[in-house]
Amino acid sequence: MSHPNPYDVQKAEILNVIEESPQIKTFQLKLEKPLEFKTGQFVELSVPGIGEAPFTPSSSHYESEEIEVSIMKTGSVTEKIHEAKKGDIFGIRGPYGKGYPLDKFKGKDVLLLGGGVGLAPLRCLLQTLIHDIDDYRSITVCFGAKTPQDMIYKDQIKEWKNYDRIHQLCTVDECKPQDDWKGRTGVVTVLLDDIKIDPAEAVAVVCGPPIMMKFGTFSLIDKGLKEENIYLSMEKKMYCGFGECRHCVMGGYYACKDGPVFTYDKIKDVEKIWE
Amino acid sequence: MGKFQKGLLLMDKAALAKFFKSVQNQFDIFLPYEIDKDDPDNLMLKKFRNEEKFVINKYRTIDPLKSLFYLSSESVLPSTTKNKQRIIAGVKNCDLLSLGVHDAALLEDDFVDPNFKKWRENTYIISGDCDEALSTCHCNILGHNAYPDTKGEEMQKYDINLSPVDDEYLISIGSEKGEELLQLIKQNCEITEAEKYHVEEVERQHKEIEEKLMQINAEFSPERDVSVVSKVKDAKVWEELCEECVQCGGCTNICPSCYCIIVNDESINDDFKRIRTWDSCQLSGYARVAGGESPRDRLWERFRNRYQCKFDFIKQNFSQYGCKGCGRCISVCPAEIDLREVIKALQEV
């Protein structure tokens, strides 16, 4: 039996680069062949000869020929990725991991809690939810960033205001008087004071820096959300994406294969999940 | 009786070298040889070049079998595995069992490692019973034997196993590939029927090595509870256990079942290669993400991770322990940390 080489990639041509913030760029990619993925899954993106890193697409999973990936400059590979221009070629392979179980979201209040570049997978999820928006009771979006300049997807945030079913709240940790900022100030969990959901029936999806995920989770539990309804994106070191390199092992789980999204009840007893 | 013939055939020990000589153009042949070292732990795998003083039995080599199936560094894209057929002989049960971990992880899970698969397919394994033991050998306390299971019904990891009896080997066949290899051996060497004496003599030797291993490991209980590796979380306990560790990563590199890797791209002119290279969870950067966070920043956390991986995580993933008791990590450790002692200390907490 012949098996595909799991390390093999297809070509992804950069159609456009959007500067979202000083540290984050969104790359619109045209793929050689469709890459069917489910929202919540991730891909490995590579600069040929330089290296690979895992990213979650930030565009709807209903589009598989052109996808978007938002990338923060944090290490050597992402630094090279940020140097890429329209027309350059990336390598891409995947998808990996398990997607969000959208069936379990249906008929419920869905809360998206995100910070920084953690908004990327949430935008993918939100755009997918919008596709079938009547299936969900409500969608509440709580987005945070360090400063108004660091807030990404400003244009989409304006567009999402047009949906009655979407309630949208934004905050920044700090802003200067000269900043044109109309949202709240404070860490993203402050937004949870203003949301109107039925905690017993709501699902929450959390993605952001570890410290934000930790306190976000605790705040949601305080509000009455069930542990099994809190979905967390686990950022762990990954090389392969499919369970070979073992770097992302969390107890008996692999972040790559069993995640990267886990419900809190599943991993709350795994040590050091917030680090 | 299983599907294949176990312990019914005999061959002359001297005939084996004759066989290897006759097929060395067709196969790359690897065998354990004694190296010049003032220590009983002195066997290394080397390529056969008409040198007849190889060691089929005795005990494990210094280098793990994985160094021939899951190379320390190899290109996976493009996959650079050689097509030439190989025979690896003198493989011991601890290495066969470890190969079972790799089969479960790299072939039978939901992906297939391209190089590992090809090396596995291209290789015939001739294993040998251990008839001696090193002070670090402890397969017995993990419930394993110092010789492959030639009685079980299930498919074995060896193709042919050789049990020494005086000047002869008692032959057991473990697979279809073993049958093929036997036919090749038959073309070059005389194979005769074993007698009751040979079978009984092998059984006697098995008992002898079991007793020896029990003596070596007398202070370590065979019924030891290894779940302590995850149950004991006290930093002080672990800090004390790893006080002497110099973080060289030798224990994981030499472990026949460890398979953690890093994946790097190397550019060559306009093209590139994707290289996978052994990594070690004992090194500080192992789990660190680009943002700088690491779940195991402290030495004791990484030290503990190795024990948890072997006796808890791998068990959860593949229903077997990641340690088969070869004792190489004990031999290699410059700080003389003994895995058996660590577990004993944890049990006494």
XYZ file of C-alpha atoms in Angstrom:
624
model
C 0.000 0.000 0.000
C 1.354 3.381 -0.898
C 1.198 6.162 1.667
C 1.576 9.876 1.014
C 4.676 11.489 2.457
C 3.233 13.462 5.382
C 6.009 16.062 5.070
C 5.167 16.876 1.457
C 3.755 20.325 0.676
C 1.799 22.000 -2.063
C 2.519 25.474 -3.371
C 0.639 28.497 -2.089
C 1.074 31.728 -4.021
C 0.709 35.008 -2.155
C -2.101 37.009 -3.770
C -2.019 39.862 -1.318
C -0.500 40.927 1.986
C -2.535 42.966 4.459
C -0.772 44.797 7.287
C -3.143 44.309 10.193
C -0.899 45.774 12.888
C 2.805 46.519 13.390
C 3.353 42.845 14.262
C 0.615 41.004 12.339
C 0.123 40.486 8.613
C -2.600 38.578 6.811
C -1.510 36.611 3.740
C -4.091 35.790 1.072
C -2.962 32.556 -0.536
C -3.955 30.849 -3.768
C -3.477 27.103 -3.493
C -2.422 24.677 -6.236
C -5.234 22.351 -5.249
C -8.059 22.871 -2.759
C -7.159 22.368 0.886
C -10.370 21.298 2.582
C -10.258 22.102 6.286
C -12.670 22.493 9.178
C -12.610 25.633 11.267
C -10.299 25.026 14.230
C -7.863 22.888 12.273
C -4.401 24.186 11.416
C -1.858 24.013 8.596
C 1.936 24.018 8.434
C 3.174 26.928 6.371
C 6.760 27.022 5.138
C 9.208 29.321 3.489
C 11.107 26.911 1.216
C 14.538 26.158 2.633
C 13.927 28.231 5.768
C 11.421 26.323 7.839
C 7.843 25.695 8.832
C 5.458 26.791 11.540
C 1.850 25.911 12.418
C -0.973 28.410 11.819
C -4.738 28.334 11.855
C -6.352 29.815 8.743
C -8.264 33.015 9.436
C -10.723 32.674 6.547
C -13.963 30.677 6.369
C -13.673 26.939 5.913
C -16.188 27.144 3.087
C -13.382 28.528 0.903
C -10.648 25.978 0.196
C -8.889 27.298 -2.914
C -7.967 30.705 -1.557
C -7.296 30.891 2.128
C -6.041 33.575 4.467
C -3.570 33.182 7.289
C -2.798 35.924 9.820
C 0.683 35.712 11.226
C 2.393 37.525 14.075
C 6.121 38.119 13.855
C 7.512 36.257 16.865
C 10.358 33.994 15.737
C 12.796 33.197 12.957
C 10.284 31.561 10.593
C 7.590 34.203 11.055
C 10.211 36.890 10.508
C 10.971 35.377 7.075
C 7.266 34.978 6.374
C 6.785 38.686 7.068
C 9.422 39.512 4.442
C 7.393 37.693 1.750
C 5.655 39.727 -0.934
C 2.813 39.361 -3.391
C 3.688 36.655 -5.924
C 6.080 34.772 -3.585
C 5.474 31.090 -2.973
C 4.973 29.417 0.401
C 4.740 25.679 1.009
C 1.618 24.459 2.771
C 0.510 21.105 4.175
C -2.381 19.978 6.293
C -4.981 20.331 7.615
C -4.166 18.906 11.029
C -5.998 18.494 14.291
C -9.674 18.478 15.055
C -12.045 21.296 14.153
C -14.597 22.995 16.373
C -17.610 20.691 16.776
C -20.093 23.093 15.160
C -22.961 20.649 15.675
C -22.630 21.216 19.398
C -22.845 24.994 18.896
C -26.188 24.908 17.103
C -29.105 26.583 18.841
C -26.808 28.046 21.467
C -25.330 31.377 22.448
C -21.800 31.298 21.054
C -19.197 33.487 22.733
C -15.830 34.179 21.080
C -13.196 35.510 23.444
C -9.949 36.486 21.781
C -6.817 38.485 22.303
C -4.008 39.618 19.989
C -3.232 37.227 17.158
C -5.652 34.798 18.844
C -8.309 36.607 16.833
C -7.103 34.760 13.708
C -8.704 31.360 14.356
C -11.736 33.152 15.785
C -12.198 35.102 12.546
C -12.155 31.786 10.663
C -14.761 30.453 13.087
C -16.882 33.599 12.947
C -16.925 33.706 9.150
C -17.923 30.045 9.135
C -20.669 30.707 11.700
C -21.927 33.660 9.638
C -22.395 31.303 6.679
C -25.129 29.494 8.666
C -25.926 32.317 11.055
C -29.546 31.292 11.637
C -28.354 28.019 13.179
C -27.049 29.820 16.258
C -29.089 31.598 18.921
C -26.624 34.452 19.185
C -22.958 35.192 18.580
C -21.058 37.400 20.997
C -17.616 38.574 20.005
C -15.227 39.884 22.675
C -11.941 40.988 21.170
C -8.950 42.508 22.916
C -5.558 43.910 21.966
C -2.728 45.740 23.686
C -3.340 49.125 22.037
C -5.737 50.417 19.350
C -2.885 50.022 16.815
C -2.587 46.332 17.738
C -6.273 45.600 17.136
C -6.513 43.544 13.935
C -9.386 43.020 11.465
C -10.654 46.589 11.952
C -12.524 46.532 8.619
C -14.235 43.222 9.305
C -15.171 44.353 12.804
C -17.076 47.198 11.162
C -18.802 44.794 8.741
C -19.839 42.361 11.478
C -21.783 45.203 13.103
C -24.339 44.785 10.323
C -25.527 41.428 11.659
C -28.302 41.720 14.253
C -27.413 38.359 15.700
C -23.787 39.366 16.380
C -22.999 41.358 19.519
C -19.557 42.826 19.349
C -17.377 44.230 22.120
C -13.767 45.376 21.880
C -11.220 46.504 24.419
C -7.578 47.516 24.532
C -5.247 47.176 27.494
C -4.137 50.793 27.163
C -4.763 53.760 24.887
C -3.472 57.292 24.593
C -5.756 60.340 24.571
C -4.885 60.989 20.919
C -6.003 57.461 19.898
C -9.364 57.343 18.191
C -10.680 54.541 20.370
C -14.379 54.102 21.127
C -14.254 50.686 22.767
C -13.462 49.780 26.337
C -10.134 49.898 28.120
C -8.828 47.012 30.189
C -7.964 43.346 29.701
C -10.379 41.351 27.567
C -12.115 39.712 30.521
C -13.637 43.110 31.460
C -15.938 42.666 28.448
C -17.530 39.636 30.061
C -19.336 41.963 32.503
C -21.410 43.364 29.643
C -22.434 40.257 27.736
C -25.961 38.903 27.574
C -25.917 35.128 27.231
C -27.514 32.199 29.016
C -24.409 30.760 30.720
C -25.907 27.328 31.259
C -26.573 26.962 27.541
C -23.703 28.959 26.071
C -20.494 27.730 24.460
C -17.352 29.855 24.653
C -14.331 29.679 22.375
C -11.169 31.210 23.787
C -7.970 31.981 21.909
C -5.139 34.282 22.856
C -2.002 34.551 24.969
C -1.782 31.908 27.736
C -2.392 34.380 30.563
C -5.541 35.658 28.843
C -6.764 32.109 28.237
C -6.246 31.257 31.884
C -8.124 34.215 33.339
C -10.691 34.105 30.534
C -11.494 30.506 31.437
C -11.768 31.270 35.146
C -14.061 34.257 34.440
C -16.307 32.141 32.220
C -16.616 29.491 34.905
C -17.464 32.246 37.404
C -20.199 33.385 35.039
C -21.675 29.898 35.109
C -20.412 28.348 31.878
C -19.906 24.614 31.987
C -16.337 23.338 31.711
C -17.273 21.104 28.796
C -18.590 24.152 26.918
C -15.352 26.136 27.091
C -13.138 25.527 24.041
C -9.476 26.444 24.403
C -6.836 26.701 21.656
C -3.629 25.240 23.010
C -0.442 26.759 21.702
C 2.346 24.215 22.003
C 5.598 23.697 20.198
C 4.918 21.679 17.056
C 7.113 20.513 14.223
C 5.271 17.779 12.359
C 1.594 18.488 13.016
C 0.544 14.834 13.007
C 1.960 13.157 16.112
C 5.517 12.191 15.211
C 7.749 14.824 16.802
C 6.027 14.616 20.243
C 6.913 18.203 21.153
C 3.279 19.161 21.762
C 2.454 16.236 24.057
C 0.249 17.331 26.982
C -0.091 14.364 29.304
C -1.615 11.609 27.191
C -2.834 14.077 24.553
C -1.145 15.505 21.512
C -2.017 19.181 20.957
C -1.669 18.537 17.211
C -3.826 15.429 16.804
C -6.240 15.566 19.722
C -6.431 19.393 19.653
C -5.357 22.064 19.098
C -8.774 22.896 20.547
C -9.696 21.165 23.799
C -12.640 21.642 26.102
C -11.538 22.729 29.558
C -12.943 19.665 31.318
C -10.658 17.419 29.250
C -7.395 19.167 30.052
C -7.949 20.857 33.399
C -6.012 18.089 35.177
C -3.113 18.158 32.713
C -0.204 19.943 34.338
C 0.994 23.341 33.150
C -1.576 23.903 30.424
C -1.296 27.672 30.755
C 2.453 27.810 30.137
C 2.388 -24.009 17.771
C 2.408 -20.836 15.755
C 2.380 -20.464 12.026
C 6.148 -20.647 11.650
C 8.692 -23.197 12.796
C 10.052 -22.437 16.234
C 13.110 -24.147 17.621
C 12.981 -27.172 15.339
C 15.972 -26.464 13.149
C 19.669 -26.269 13.786
C 22.614 -24.683 12.063
C 26.311 -24.656 12.715
C 27.539 -21.385 14.271
C 30.482 -21.206 11.868
C 28.112 -21.527 8.916
C 26.535 -18.166 9.676
C 29.665 -16.218 8.707
C 29.814 -18.302 5.530
C 26.232 -17.303 4.777
C 26.925 -13.602 5.350
C 29.966 -13.764 3.073
C 27.929 -15.346 0.337
C 25.187 -12.694 0.424
C 27.164 -9.553 1.261
C 26.830 -8.154 -2.245
C 23.083 -8.563 -2.164
C 22.620 -7.176 1.367
C 24.118 -4.523 3.614
C 24.752 -6.608 6.728
C 25.058 -5.126 10.221
C 26.328 -7.085 13.218
C 27.498 -6.472 16.797
C 31.270 -6.500 17.251
C 33.393 -6.079 20.355
C 35.188 -2.765 20.401
C 38.375 -2.032 22.236
C 37.000 -0.769 25.516
C 37.882 -1.627 29.081
C 34.298 -2.349 29.997
C 31.965 -5.296 29.380
C 29.492 -2.884 27.714
C 31.552 -2.984 24.522
C 29.436 -4.188 21.610
C 28.773 -1.913 18.642
C 26.820 -2.458 15.444
C 29.139 -2.437 12.448
C 28.823 -3.281 8.796
C 29.955 -6.805 7.935
C 33.197 -6.862 5.961
C 34.286 -10.509 6.140
C 35.156 -10.024 9.815
C 33.961 -13.259 11.452
C 34.235 -12.310 15.127
C 30.726 -10.899 15.378
C 28.541 -11.516 18.429
C 25.043 -12.943 17.899
C 24.181 -13.538 21.553
C 25.765 -12.127 24.747
C 23.815 -8.872 25.430
C 22.702 -5.636 23.772
C 24.982 -3.328 21.806
C 25.974 0.147 23.015
C 24.135 1.754 20.079
C 20.366 1.327 19.892
C 18.762 -0.498 16.982
C 16.866 2.694 16.101
C 20.101 4.151 14.731
C 19.532 1.896 11.697
C 15.757 2.423 11.313
C 15.215 6.001 12.452
C 18.489 7.703 11.684
C 19.870 10.444 13.916
C 19.379 12.836 11.005
C 17.866 12.079 7.607
C 16.006 13.836 4.838
C 12.297 13.007 4.819
C 11.529 15.286 1.890
C 12.748 13.973 -0.424
C 12.892 10.652 1.407
C 16.475 9.418 1.096
C 16.223 5.836 2.352
C 18.432 3.423 0.397
C 16.787 0.715 -1.656
C 19.408 -1.948 -0.911
C 18.186 -4.843 1.181
C 19.676 -5.176 4.655
C 20.225 -7.858 7.256
C 20.668 -6.757 10.860
C 21.742 -9.655 13.050
C 22.393 -10.123 16.740
C 19.426 -7.935 17.682
C 18.318 -8.361 21.292
C 14.808 -8.516 22.683
C 14.939 -5.058 24.313
C 15.620 -3.560 20.881
C 12.908 -5.667 19.227
C 10.384 -4.518 21.824
C 11.464 -0.908 21.285
C 11.006 -1.387 17.568
C 7.455 -2.337 18.512
C 6.997 1.154 20.006
C 8.225 2.681 16.756
C 5.993 0.439 14.656
C 3.008 1.571 16.737
C 3.969 5.250 16.503
C 5.416 5.552 13.005
C 3.558 2.907 10.959
C 0.353 1.875 12.672
C -0.887 5.277 13.858
C -2.683 7.738 11.558
C 0.405 8.675 9.495
C 3.319 6.717 8.079
C 6.899 7.958 8.354
C 8.241 7.468 4.814
C 11.821 6.632 5.770
C 11.043 4.379 8.699
C 8.606 2.379 6.561
C 11.173 1.859 3.836
C 13.968 0.881 6.234
C 11.581 -1.600 7.885
C 10.543 -3.104 4.556
C 14.130 -3.377 3.308
C 15.457 -5.098 6.411
C 15.608 -8.685 7.613
C 16.120 -9.000 11.368
C 18.030 -11.918 12.836
C 17.718 -11.709 16.596
C 19.643 -13.597 19.238
C 18.919 -14.673 22.817
C 20.911 -12.907 25.517
C 23.046 -15.456 27.308
C 24.830 -12.885 29.447
C 23.709 -9.640 31.128
C 25.188 -6.279 31.977
C 24.762 -4.731 35.419
C 22.406 -2.186 33.838
C 20.145 -4.770 32.147
C 16.678 -4.815 33.708
C 14.170 -6.094 31.147
C 12.955 -8.600 33.744
C 11.576 -5.968 36.105
C 9.473 -4.592 33.255
C 8.014 -8.027 32.617
C 10.137 -8.893 29.591
C 12.537 -11.690 28.796
C 16.152 -11.510 27.687
C 15.191 -13.500 24.594
C 12.428 -13.014 22.035
C 9.145 -14.762 22.629
C 9.393 -17.765 20.299
C 6.421 -19.518 21.837
C 3.690 -16.943 21.252
C 1.190 -17.181 18.434
C 1.369 -13.543 17.420
C 3.498 -12.122 14.627
C 6.979 -11.444 15.914
C 9.279 -8.490 15.349
C 12.158 -10.808 14.420
C 12.368 -12.670 11.157
C 14.743 -15.322 12.457
C 15.866 -15.887 16.045
C 19.006 -17.752 17.018
C 19.371 -19.468 20.399
C 22.900 -20.743 21.048
C 23.435 -24.397 21.922
C 27.102 -25.407 22.123
C 28.490 -24.918 18.595
C 25.098 -24.565 16.986
C 22.095 -22.240 16.820
C 18.548 -23.377 17.386
C 16.522 -21.537 14.747
C 13.071 -20.003 15.166
C 11.232 -18.361 12.307
C 9.103 -15.336 13.176
C 7.681 -14.136 9.854
C 7.248 -14.689 6.125
C 10.465 -12.743 5.632
C 12.118 -15.198 8.018
C 10.956 -18.067 5.787
C 12.486 -16.312 2.775
C 15.746 -15.766 4.604
C 15.826 -19.396 5.726
C 15.612 -20.510 2.098
C 18.622 -18.302 1.335
C 20.520 -19.736 4.296
C 19.670 -23.256 3.171
C 21.299 -22.572 -0.183
C 24.565 -21.884 1.584
C 24.522 -23.876 4.814
C 23.320 -27.185 6.081
C 20.198 -27.040 8.245
C 19.344 -30.086 10.335
C 16.481 -31.091 12.618
C 16.880 -30.164 16.281
C 16.737 -32.809 18.968
C 15.111 -32.801 22.377
C 18.500 -32.058 23.929
C 18.811 -28.762 22.046
C 15.356 -27.574 23.037
C 15.935 -28.476 26.681
C 19.340 -26.854 26.670
C 17.853 -23.573 25.399
C 15.197 -23.732 28.116
C 17.881 -24.286 30.717
C 19.816 -21.288 29.436
C 16.681 -19.159 29.529
C 16.186 -20.032 33.185
C 19.827 -19.269 33.873
C 19.665 -15.758 32.361
C 16.364 -15.092 34.169
C 18.013 -15.973 37.459
C 20.991 -13.802 36.653
C 18.746 -10.818 35.888
C 16.862 -11.408 39.122
C 20.138 -11.294 41.023
C 21.266 -8.112 39.257
C 17.963 -6.393 40.010
C 17.287 -7.997 43.394
C 16.616 -4.666 45.086
C 14.098 -3.545 42.472
C 10.691 -5.129 42.787
C 9.291 -6.783 39.652
C 5.813 -5.687 40.729
C 6.852 -2.076 41.085
C 4.229 0.567 40.558
C 5.561 2.960 37.918
C 2.540 5.280 38.149
C 4.568 7.142 40.804
C 6.236 9.093 37.989
C 3.061 11.116 37.519
C 1.699 10.846 41.058
C 4.769 12.383 42.664
C 4.633 16.082 41.813
C 6.746 17.515 44.605
C 9.447 19.715 43.065
C 11.811 19.026 45.979
C 11.736 15.279 45.386
C 12.483 15.647 41.683
C 15.083 18.372 42.172
C 17.002 16.022 44.413
C 16.767 13.172 41.918
C 18.176 15.253 39.070
C 20.717 17.180 41.113
C 23.627 15.676 39.152
C 22.010 15.823 35.693
C 24.126 17.837 33.223
C 21.364 18.015 30.577
C 23.411 16.302 27.880
C 20.402 14.478 26.431
C 22.418 11.254 26.167
C 19.686 9.209 27.853
C 17.124 10.043 25.175
C 19.497 9.780 22.225
C 20.660 6.319 23.238
C 17.181 5.114 24.193
C 15.975 2.590 21.606
C 12.350 3.710 21.906
C 12.665 7.521 22.166
C 11.692 9.039 18.816
C 11.267 12.794 19.403
C 12.519 14.815 16.483
C 12.897 18.338 15.209
C 12.156 19.108 11.573
C 14.289 21.651 9.730
C 14.504 22.846 6.167
C 17.872 23.195 4.495
C 18.210 25.036 1.238
C 20.356 23.735 -1.564
C 20.639 26.181 -4.464
C 17.078 26.669 -5.696
C 15.731 23.596 -3.947
C 15.450 22.442 -0.358
C 15.526 19.367 1.843
C 13.388 18.718 4.909
C 15.533 17.050 7.556
C 14.307 15.323 10.678
C 16.827 15.026 13.500
C 16.632 13.397 16.925
C 15.741 15.844 19.649
C 15.765 15.462 23.417
C 13.063 16.503 25.872
C 15.915 17.025 28.363
C 17.153 20.115 26.516
C 15.852 23.499 27.655
C 14.497 24.707 24.304
C 12.545 21.524 23.586
C 9.018 22.704 24.309
C 9.573 26.457 24.090
C 7.251 28.237 21.670
C 8.164 31.251 19.554
C 6.672 33.664 22.095
C 9.115 32.366 24.736
C 6.762 30.375 26.950
C 7.773 26.844 27.886
C 5.784 24.358 29.940
C 9.019 22.873 31.287
C 11.433 25.696 31.960
C 13.040 24.037 34.960
C 15.428 21.090 34.801
C 13.436 18.934 37.206
C 10.342 19.370 35.021
C 12.185 18.130 31.943
C 13.809 15.330 33.940
C 10.382 14.237 35.174
C 8.934 14.481 31.680
C 11.190 11.684 30.455
C 9.921 9.360 33.180
C 6.321 10.390 32.581
C 6.705 9.871 28.848
C 8.142 6.373 29.298
C 5.802 5.140 31.998
C 2.636 7.181 31.546
C 2.216 9.070 28.241
C 3.504 6.357 25.851
C 1.377 3.881 27.782
C -1.682 6.080 27.193
C -0.816 6.462 23.498
C 0.263 2.920 22.595
C -0.773 0.605 25.477
C 2.810 -0.274 26.362
C 5.633 1.300 28.324
C 8.265 3.318 26.497
C 11.016 1.578 28.494
C 11.990 -2.018 27.784
C 14.779 -2.242 30.330
C 17.859 -2.145 28.078
C 19.638 0.046 30.622
C 21.509 2.108 28.028
C 20.410 5.381 29.673
C 22.075 4.174 32.880
C 25.319 3.240 31.113
C 25.534 6.478 29.152
C 24.762 8.909 31.970
C 27.824 10.972 32.975
C 26.097 11.725 36.272
C 25.501 8.017 36.949
C 21.763 8.477 37.332
C 20.086 5.059 37.427
C 16.494 4.879 36.188
C 15.828 1.943 38.505
C 17.022 3.922 41.518
C 14.904 6.926 40.515
C 11.746 4.851 40.388
C 12.620 3.150 43.639
C 13.159 6.527 45.303
C 9.787 7.740 43.998
C 8.093 4.650 45.374
C 9.572 5.372 48.754
C 8.294 8.975 48.874
